[in-house]
mmCIF file of C-alpha atoms and ligand atoms in Angstrom:
data_model
loop_
_atom_site.group_PDB
_atom_site.id
_atom_site.type_symbol
_atom_site.label_atom_id
_atom_site.label_comp_id
_atom_site.label_asym_id
_atom_site.label_seq_id
_atom_site.Cartn_x
_atom_site.Cartn_y
_atom_site.Cartn_z
ATOM 1 C CA MET A 289 212.282 50.198 35.821
ATOM 2 C CA VAL A 290 214.217 47.626 37.881
ATOM 3 C CA GLN A 291 213.517 47.896 41.601
ATOM 4 C CA TYR A 292 215.876 46.788 44.357
ATOM 5 C CA ALA A 293 215.199 46.456 48.091
ATOM 6 C CA LEU A 294 218.403 46.665 50.100
ATOM 7 C CA ILE A 295 217.503 45.358 53.541
ATOM 8 C CA VAL A 296 220.151 46.169 56.136
ATOM 9 C CA ALA A 297 220.484 43.832 59.110
ATOM 10 C CA GLY A 298 224.208 44.065 59.692
ATOM 11 C CA GLY A 299 224.133 45.735 63.110
ATOM 12 C CA LYS A 300 224.956 44.420 66.579
ATOM 13 C CA GLY A 301 221.621 45.137 68.240
ATOM 14 C CA LEU A 302 223.377 46.276 71.424
ATOM 15 C CA ARG A 303 220.378 48.279 72.703
ATOM 16 C CA MET A 304 218.179 45.183 72.523
ATOM 17 C CA GLY A 305 220.581 43.384 74.836
ATOM 18 C CA CYS A 306 219.568 39.890 73.658
ATOM 19 C CA GLU A 307 221.892 37.042 72.800
ATOM 20 C CA LEU A 308 219.878 36.284 69.668
ATOM 21 C CA PRO A 309 220.375 39.198 67.189
ATOM 22 C CA LYS A 310 217.177 41.272 67.149
ATOM 23 C CA GLN A 311 216.490 40.703 63.449
ATOM 24 C CA PHE A 312 215.991 36.995 64.232
ATOM 25 C CA LEU A 313 213.707 37.472 67.236
ATOM 26 C CA PRO A 314 210.278 35.974 66.604
ATOM 27 C CA ILE A 315 207.153 38.142 66.481
ATOM 28 C CA GLY A 316 204.076 35.945 66.358
ATOM 29 C CA GLY A 317 206.356 32.961 65.777
ATOM 30 C CA LYS A 318 208.141 34.392 62.725
ATOM 31 C CA PRO A 319 211.551 36.134 62.722
ATOM 32 C CA VAL A 320 211.390 39.930 62.356
ATOM 33 C CA LEU A 321 213.578 39.858 59.247
ATOM 34 C CA MET A 322 211.277 37.448 57.393
ATOM 35 C CA ARG A 323 208.322 39.742 58.033
ATOM 36 C CA THR A 324 210.313 42.690 56.675
ATOM 37 C CA ILE A 325 211.321 40.860 53.494
ATOM 38 C CA GLU A 326 207.729 39.643 53.022
ATOM 39 C CA ALA A 327 206.488 43.250 53.108
ATOM 40 C CA PHE A 328 208.631 44.105 50.049
ATOM 41 C CA TYR A 329 207.791 40.880 48.224
ATOM 42 C CA ALA A 330 204.071 41.552 48.792
ATOM 43 C CA TYR A 331 204.549 44.987 47.235
ATOM 44 C CA ASN A 332 206.377 43.614 44.174
ATOM 45 C CA ALA A 333 207.169 39.937 43.643
ATOM 46 C CA GLU A 334 209.748 40.966 40.997
ATOM 47 C CA ILE A 335 211.725 43.218 43.322
ATOM 48 C CA ARG A 336 215.415 42.273 43.644
ATOM 49 C CA ILE A 337 216.099 41.763 47.321
ATOM 50 C CA ILE A 338 219.579 42.244 48.776
ATOM 51 C CA LEU A 339 219.927 41.301 52.420
ATOM 52 C CA VAL A 340 222.919 42.588 54.389
ATOM 53 C CA LEU A 341 223.871 40.357 57.311
ATOM 54 C CA PRO A 342 227.065 39.932 59.362
ATOM 55 C CA TYR A 343 229.036 37.083 57.831
ATOM 56 C CA SER A 344 228.918 35.247 61.172
ATOM 57 C CA GLN A 345 225.079 35.160 61.081
ATOM 58 C CA GLN A 346 224.583 33.972 57.522
ATOM 59 C CA ALA A 347 224.667 30.223 58.242
ATOM 60 C CA TYR A 348 222.101 30.703 61.008
ATOM 61 C CA TRP A 349 219.885 32.731 58.661
ATOM 62 C CA ASN A 350 220.031 29.986 56.015
ATOM 63 C CA GLU A 351 219.072 27.464 58.687
ATOM 64 C CA LEU A 352 216.128 29.678 59.769
ATOM 65 C CA CYS A 353 214.984 29.919 56.147
ATOM 66 C CA ARG A 354 214.929 26.140 55.883
ATOM 67 C CA LYS A 355 213.078 25.796 59.187
ATOM 68 C CA HIS A 356 210.409 28.347 58.206
ATOM 69 C CA HIS A 357 210.195 27.191 54.539
ATOM 70 C CA PHE A 358 211.114 30.754 53.604
ATOM 71 C CA SER A 359 211.715 30.818 49.859
ATOM 72 C CA ILE A 360 211.591 34.482 48.777
ATOM 73 C CA PRO A 361 214.666 34.869 46.535
ATOM 74 C CA HIS A 362 217.402 37.173 47.858
ATOM 75 C CA HIS A 363 221.145 37.828 47.643
ATOM 76 C CA ILE A 364 223.181 38.089 50.818
ATOM 77 C CA ALA A 365 225.911 40.715 51.341
ATOM 78 C CA ASN A 366 228.245 41.010 54.310
ATOM 79 C CA GLY A 367 227.542 43.493 57.094
ATOM 80 C CA GLY A 368 230.018 46.315 57.672
ATOM 81 C CA GLU A 369 231.385 48.318 60.590
ATOM 82 C CA THR A 370 228.537 50.879 60.491
ATOM 83 C CA ARG A 371 225.187 51.100 58.711
ATOM 84 C CA PHE A 372 226.960 53.184 56.031
ATOM 85 C CA HIS A 373 229.439 50.372 55.371
ATOM 86 C CA SER A 374 226.666 47.761 55.332
ATOM 87 C CA VAL A 375 224.691 49.723 52.728
ATOM 88 C CA LYS A 376 227.848 50.172 50.679
ATOM 89 C CA ASN A 377 228.479 46.411 50.714
ATOM 90 C CA GLY A 378 224.887 45.770 49.620
ATOM 91 C CA LEU A 379 225.160 48.250 46.756
ATOM 92 C CA ALA A 380 227.773 46.014 45.112
ATOM 93 C CA PHE A 381 224.820 43.752 44.184
ATOM 94 C CA VAL A 382 223.008 46.597 42.404
ATOM 95 C CA THR A 383 224.130 45.863 38.872
ATOM 96 C CA THR A 384 221.648 47.724 36.664
ATOM 97 C CA PRO A 385 220.095 51.198 36.494
ATOM 98 C CA GLY A 386 216.857 51.489 38.467
ATOM 99 C CA LEU A 387 215.581 52.390 41.915
ATOM 100 C CA VAL A 388 217.067 51.236 45.208
ATOM 101 C CA GLY A 389 215.050 51.313 48.420
ATOM 102 C CA VAL A 390 217.199 51.001 51.536
ATOM 103 C CA HIS A 391 215.231 49.628 54.473
ATOM 104 C CA ASP A 392 216.098 48.669 58.040
ATOM 105 C CA GLY A 393 215.639 44.922 58.521
ATOM 106 C CA VAL A 394 214.076 45.690 61.894
ATOM 107 C CA ARG A 395 211.149 47.703 60.495
ATOM 108 C CA PRO A 396 208.695 44.908 59.653
ATOM 109 C CA PHE A 397 205.546 47.042 59.917
ATOM 110 C CA VAL A 398 206.146 49.294 56.951
ATOM 111 C CA ALA A 399 202.827 49.716 55.117
ATOM 112 C CA ARG A 400 202.568 48.478 51.538
ATOM 113 C CA GLU A 401 201.167 51.851 50.457
ATOM 114 C CA VAL A 402 204.221 53.608 51.919
ATOM 115 C CA ILE A 403 206.596 51.307 50.044
ATOM 116 C CA ALA A 404 204.593 51.837 46.829
ATOM 117 C CA ARG A 405 204.507 55.624 47.232
ATOM 118 C CA CYS A 406 208.232 55.885 47.988
ATOM 119 C CA TYR A 407 209.199 53.906 44.857
ATOM 120 C CA SER A 408 206.673 55.682 42.690
ATOM 121 C CA LEU A 409 207.812 59.155 43.786
ATOM 122 C CA ALA A 410 211.484 58.195 43.483
ATOM 123 C CA ALA A 411 211.018 57.554 39.759
ATOM 124 C CA GLU A 412 210.271 61.279 39.472
ATOM 125 C CA LYS A 413 212.217 62.867 42.366
ATOM 126 C CA GLN A 414 215.294 60.552 42.549
ATOM 127 C CA ALA A 415 215.504 60.713 46.357
ATOM 128 C CA VAL A 416 212.499 60.033 48.609
ATOM 129 C CA VAL A 417 212.267 59.610 52.372
ATOM 130 C CA PRO A 418 209.197 58.655 54.478
ATOM 131 C CA VAL A 419 208.631 60.755 57.594
ATOM 132 C CA THR A 420 206.099 61.227 60.384
ATOM 133 C CA ASP A 421 205.171 64.189 62.543
ATOM 134 C CA VAL A 422 206.788 64.816 65.899
ATOM 135 C CA VAL A 423 204.007 64.229 68.428
ATOM 136 C CA GLU A 424 205.784 65.348 71.573
ATOM 137 C CA THR A 425 207.342 68.641 72.603
ATOM 138 C CA VAL A 426 211.019 68.890 71.687
ATOM 139 C CA ARG A 427 213.772 70.589 73.702
ATOM 140 C CA HIS A 428 217.159 71.668 72.379
ATOM 141 C CA LEU A 429 220.053 71.394 74.813
ATOM 142 C CA VAL A 430 221.949 74.669 74.993
ATOM 143 C CA GLY A 431 225.027 74.848 77.212
ATOM 144 C CA GLU A 432 223.925 73.878 80.737
ATOM 145 C CA GLY A 433 220.250 74.536 79.960
ATOM 146 C CA SER A 434 217.646 73.799 77.308
ATOM 147 C CA GLU A 435 214.892 75.490 75.326
ATOM 148 C CA THR A 436 211.685 74.431 73.604
ATOM 149 C CA VAL A 437 211.873 74.424 69.809
ATOM 150 C CA SER A 438 209.041 74.459 67.295
ATOM 151 C CA ARG A 439 208.213 70.816 66.619
ATOM 152 C CA ASP A 440 206.487 71.836 63.399
ATOM 153 C CA GLU A 441 209.953 72.421 61.984
ATOM 154 C CA TYR A 442 211.001 68.771 62.505
ATOM 155 C CA LYS A 443 210.047 65.346 61.187
ATOM 156 C CA LEU A 444 210.912 61.806 62.294
ATOM 157 C CA VAL A 445 212.642 59.809 59.580
ATOM 158 C CA GLN A 446 211.814 56.238 58.558
ATOM 159 C CA THR A 447 212.785 53.826 55.821
ATOM 160 C CA PRO A 448 212.516 52.728 52.994
ATOM 161 C CA GLN A 449 214.524 55.600 51.610
ATOM 162 C CA VAL A 450 214.366 55.191 47.847
ATOM 163 C CA PHE A 451 216.864 56.592 45.353
ATOM 164 C CA ASP A 452 217.937 56.468 41.768
ATOM 165 C CA ALA A 453 220.543 53.683 41.764
ATOM 166 C CA ASP A 454 223.325 55.704 40.104
ATOM 167 C CA LEU A 455 222.792 58.625 42.482
ATOM 168 C CA LEU A 456 222.923 56.347 45.530
ATOM 169 C CA LYS A 457 226.084 54.605 44.329
ATOM 170 C CA GLN A 458 227.752 57.956 43.706
ATOM 171 C CA ALA A 459 226.730 59.113 47.197
ATOM 172 C CA TYR A 460 228.158 55.977 48.824
ATOM 173 C CA GLY A 461 231.446 56.600 47.040
ATOM 174 C CA GLN A 462 232.052 59.489 49.453
ATOM 175 C CA PRO A 463 234.238 58.998 52.515
ATOM 176 C CA TYR A 464 232.339 58.017 55.680
ATOM 177 C CA THR A 465 231.547 60.585 58.356
ATOM 178 C CA SER A 466 229.644 59.993 61.605
ATOM 179 C CA HIS A 467 226.943 62.443 60.425
ATOM 180 C CA PHE A 468 225.760 59.778 57.989
ATOM 181 C CA THR A 469 222.978 58.293 60.148
ATOM 182 C CA ASP A 470 220.744 57.407 57.202
ATOM 183 C CA ASP A 471 220.884 57.262 53.415
ATOM 184 C CA ALA A 472 219.333 60.688 52.894
ATOM 185 C CA SER A 473 222.204 62.304 54.773
ATOM 186 C CA VAL A 474 224.693 60.554 52.474
ATOM 187 C CA VAL A 475 222.858 61.676 49.332
ATOM 188 C CA GLU A 476 222.455 65.217 50.648
ATOM 189 C CA ALA A 477 226.220 65.446 51.104
ATOM 190 C CA LEU A 478 226.386 65.403 47.291
ATOM 191 C CA GLY A 479 224.255 68.546 47.233
ATOM 192 C CA LYS A 480 221.075 66.718 46.175
ATOM 193 C CA SER A 481 217.916 67.485 48.150
ATOM 194 C CA VAL A 482 215.538 64.732 49.229
ATOM 195 C CA TYR A 483 211.755 64.689 48.858
ATOM 196 C CA LEU A 484 209.692 63.890 51.964
ATOM 197 C CA THR A 485 206.535 61.797 51.949
ATOM 198 C CA GLU A 486 204.298 60.488 54.715
ATOM 199 C CA GLY A 487 205.424 57.276 56.436
ATOM 200 C CA ASN A 488 203.244 55.125 58.708
ATOM 201 C CA ARG A 489 203.293 55.377 62.467
ATOM 202 C CA GLU A 490 203.464 51.565 62.875
ATOM 203 C CA ASN A 491 206.744 51.507 60.941
ATOM 204 C CA ILE A 492 208.811 51.441 64.130
ATOM 205 C CA LYS A 493 212.486 50.520 64.243
ATOM 206 C CA ILE A 494 212.703 47.633 66.699
ATOM 207 C CA THR A 495 215.582 48.851 68.826
ATOM 208 C CA THR A 496 214.892 48.079 72.506
ATOM 209 C CA PRO A 497 212.958 45.403 74.456
ATOM 210 C CA PHE A 498 210.131 47.948 74.781
ATOM 211 C CA ASP A 499 209.821 48.089 70.982
ATOM 212 C CA LEU A 500 209.394 44.316 70.925
ATOM 213 C CA LYS A 501 206.351 44.660 73.170
ATOM 214 C CA ILE A 502 204.925 47.300 70.830
ATOM 215 C CA ALA A 503 205.657 45.034 67.871
ATOM 216 C CA THR A 504 203.742 42.154 69.423
ATOM 217 C CA ALA A 505 200.796 44.464 70.143
ATOM 218 C CA LEU A 506 200.896 45.839 66.584
ATOM 219 C CA LEU A 507 200.822 42.353 65.139
ATOM 220 C CA GLU A 508 197.740 41.518 67.181
ATOM 221 C CA SER A 509 195.922 44.757 66.413
ATOM 222 C CA CYS A 510 196.548 45.452 62.743
ATOM 223 C CA SER A 511 196.472 43.602 59.506
ATOM 224 C CA ILE A 512 199.839 44.877 58.239
HETATM 225 N N1 CTP B 121 226.885 48.047 61.040
HETATM 226 C C1 CTP B 121 225.566 48.124 60.870
HETATM 227 C C2 CTP B 121 224.739 48.800 61.802
HETATM 228 C C3 CTP B 121 223.365 48.803 61.607
HETATM 229 N N2 CTP B 121 222.835 48.144 60.537
HETATM 230 C C4 CTP B 121 221.391 48.044 60.384
HETATM 231 O O1 CTP B 121 220.769 49.306 60.367
HETATM 232 C C5 CTP B 121 219.467 49.193 60.932
HETATM 233 C C6 CTP B 121 219.236 50.290 61.953
HETATM 234 O O2 CTP B 121 220.204 50.166 62.989
HETATM 235 P P1 CTP B 121 219.865 49.888 64.515
HETATM 236 O O3 CTP B 121 218.439 49.603 64.703
HETATM 237 O O4 CTP B 121 220.487 50.947 65.312
HETATM 238 O O5 CTP B 121 220.589 48.485 64.723
HETATM 239 P P2 CTP B 121 221.895 48.123 65.484
HETATM 240 O O6 CTP B 121 223.025 48.968 65.044
HETATM 241 O O7 CTP B 121 222.000 46.649 65.294
HETATM 242 O O8 CTP B 121 221.491 48.440 67.011
HETATM 243 P P3 CTP B 121 222.384 49.011 68.192
HETATM 244 O O9 CTP B 121 222.748 50.415 67.785
HETATM 245 O O10 CTP B 121 221.479 48.936 69.389
HETATM 246 O O11 CTP B 121 223.596 48.108 68.332
HETATM 247 C C7 CTP B 121 219.333 47.808 61.543
HETATM 248 O O12 CTP B 121 218.491 47.025 60.726
HETATM 249 C C8 CTP B 121 220.753 47.328 61.582
HETATM 250 O O13 CTP B 121 220.905 45.916 61.450
HETATM 251 C C9 CTP B 121 223.652 47.515 59.620
HETATM 252 O O14 CTP B 121 223.167 46.939 58.653
HETATM 253 N N3 CTP B 121 225.023 47.506 59.815
HETATM 254 C C1 LIG B 122 217.926 54.962 59.085
HETATM 255 C C2 LIG B 122 217.140 55.279 60.337
HETATM 256 O O1 LIG B 122 216.339 54.194 60.699
HETATM 257 C C3 LIG B 122 216.217 56.447 60.039
HETATM 258 O O2 LIG B 122 215.504 56.795 61.171
HETATM 259 C C4 LIG B 122 218.053 55.598 61.491
HETATM 260 O O3 LIG B 122 218.792 56.762 61.220
HETATM 261 C C5 LIG B 122 218.963 54.460 61.892
HETATM 262 O O4 LIG B 122 219.702 54.878 63.018
HETATM 263 P P1 LIG B 122 220.626 53.952 63.899
HETATM 264 O O5 LIG B 122 221.667 54.886 64.432
HETATM 265 O O6 LIG B 122 221.183 52.905 63.000
HETATM 266 O O7 LIG B 122 219.776 53.454 64.994
#
């Protein structure tokens, strides 16, 4: 079955607050985005990689690839207004039946076994999402106050979220709503339920300067 990795890096990175877009920031001397793409290539050298980047950053990315002798084959699609629109743009490059894994370009520490399990389960379940346990107590804001809720009833959601290609394309044909914060929520809006599997704790989404510090520490401490 043909496998696609749709790597989204079309955002503005406002919470990082850096001039250089966060997907290009170096960790251990190599841009975040290259590490992310390498993780998928290491899982399957035949995987079809679609990278979504703002049009204005594509020349810089090509220059970075030359500088780092980065030669993993990939197609580039234009970033959109929201993550939803970026994924939709990337899906135009999905031209055959198969499985599509949508992954945040700023999650370079996804474990190979998690990628493998998500694709393998998606062949059977059609819609698979990696999650981790909530490790802190959670409070729900109610009116002026708040109350503790049972954390056992919640999970934290990661990527890659892997889907049957036709199902995902149908889901992204729906009109955008602000509730669509990930791909699972878009697919669920069709009435299809998603299957949860264990993610890996290191698979952080590099969002703030603090996350960059964690990323550097992770690189030093693990062999991912
Ligand atoms: N219009 C958008 C918005 C987000 N993303 C991607 O979706 C992933 C998760 O988004 P997030 O980490 O929130 O990135 P940004 O939207 O760039 O960050 P911020 O909200 O701080 O501006 C990132 O890889 C980001 O590049 C995207 O492809 N297109
Ligand atoms: C897709 C995601 O990474 C799953 O946790 C997350 O929803 C992205 O959210 P953001 O609003 O783009 O930060």
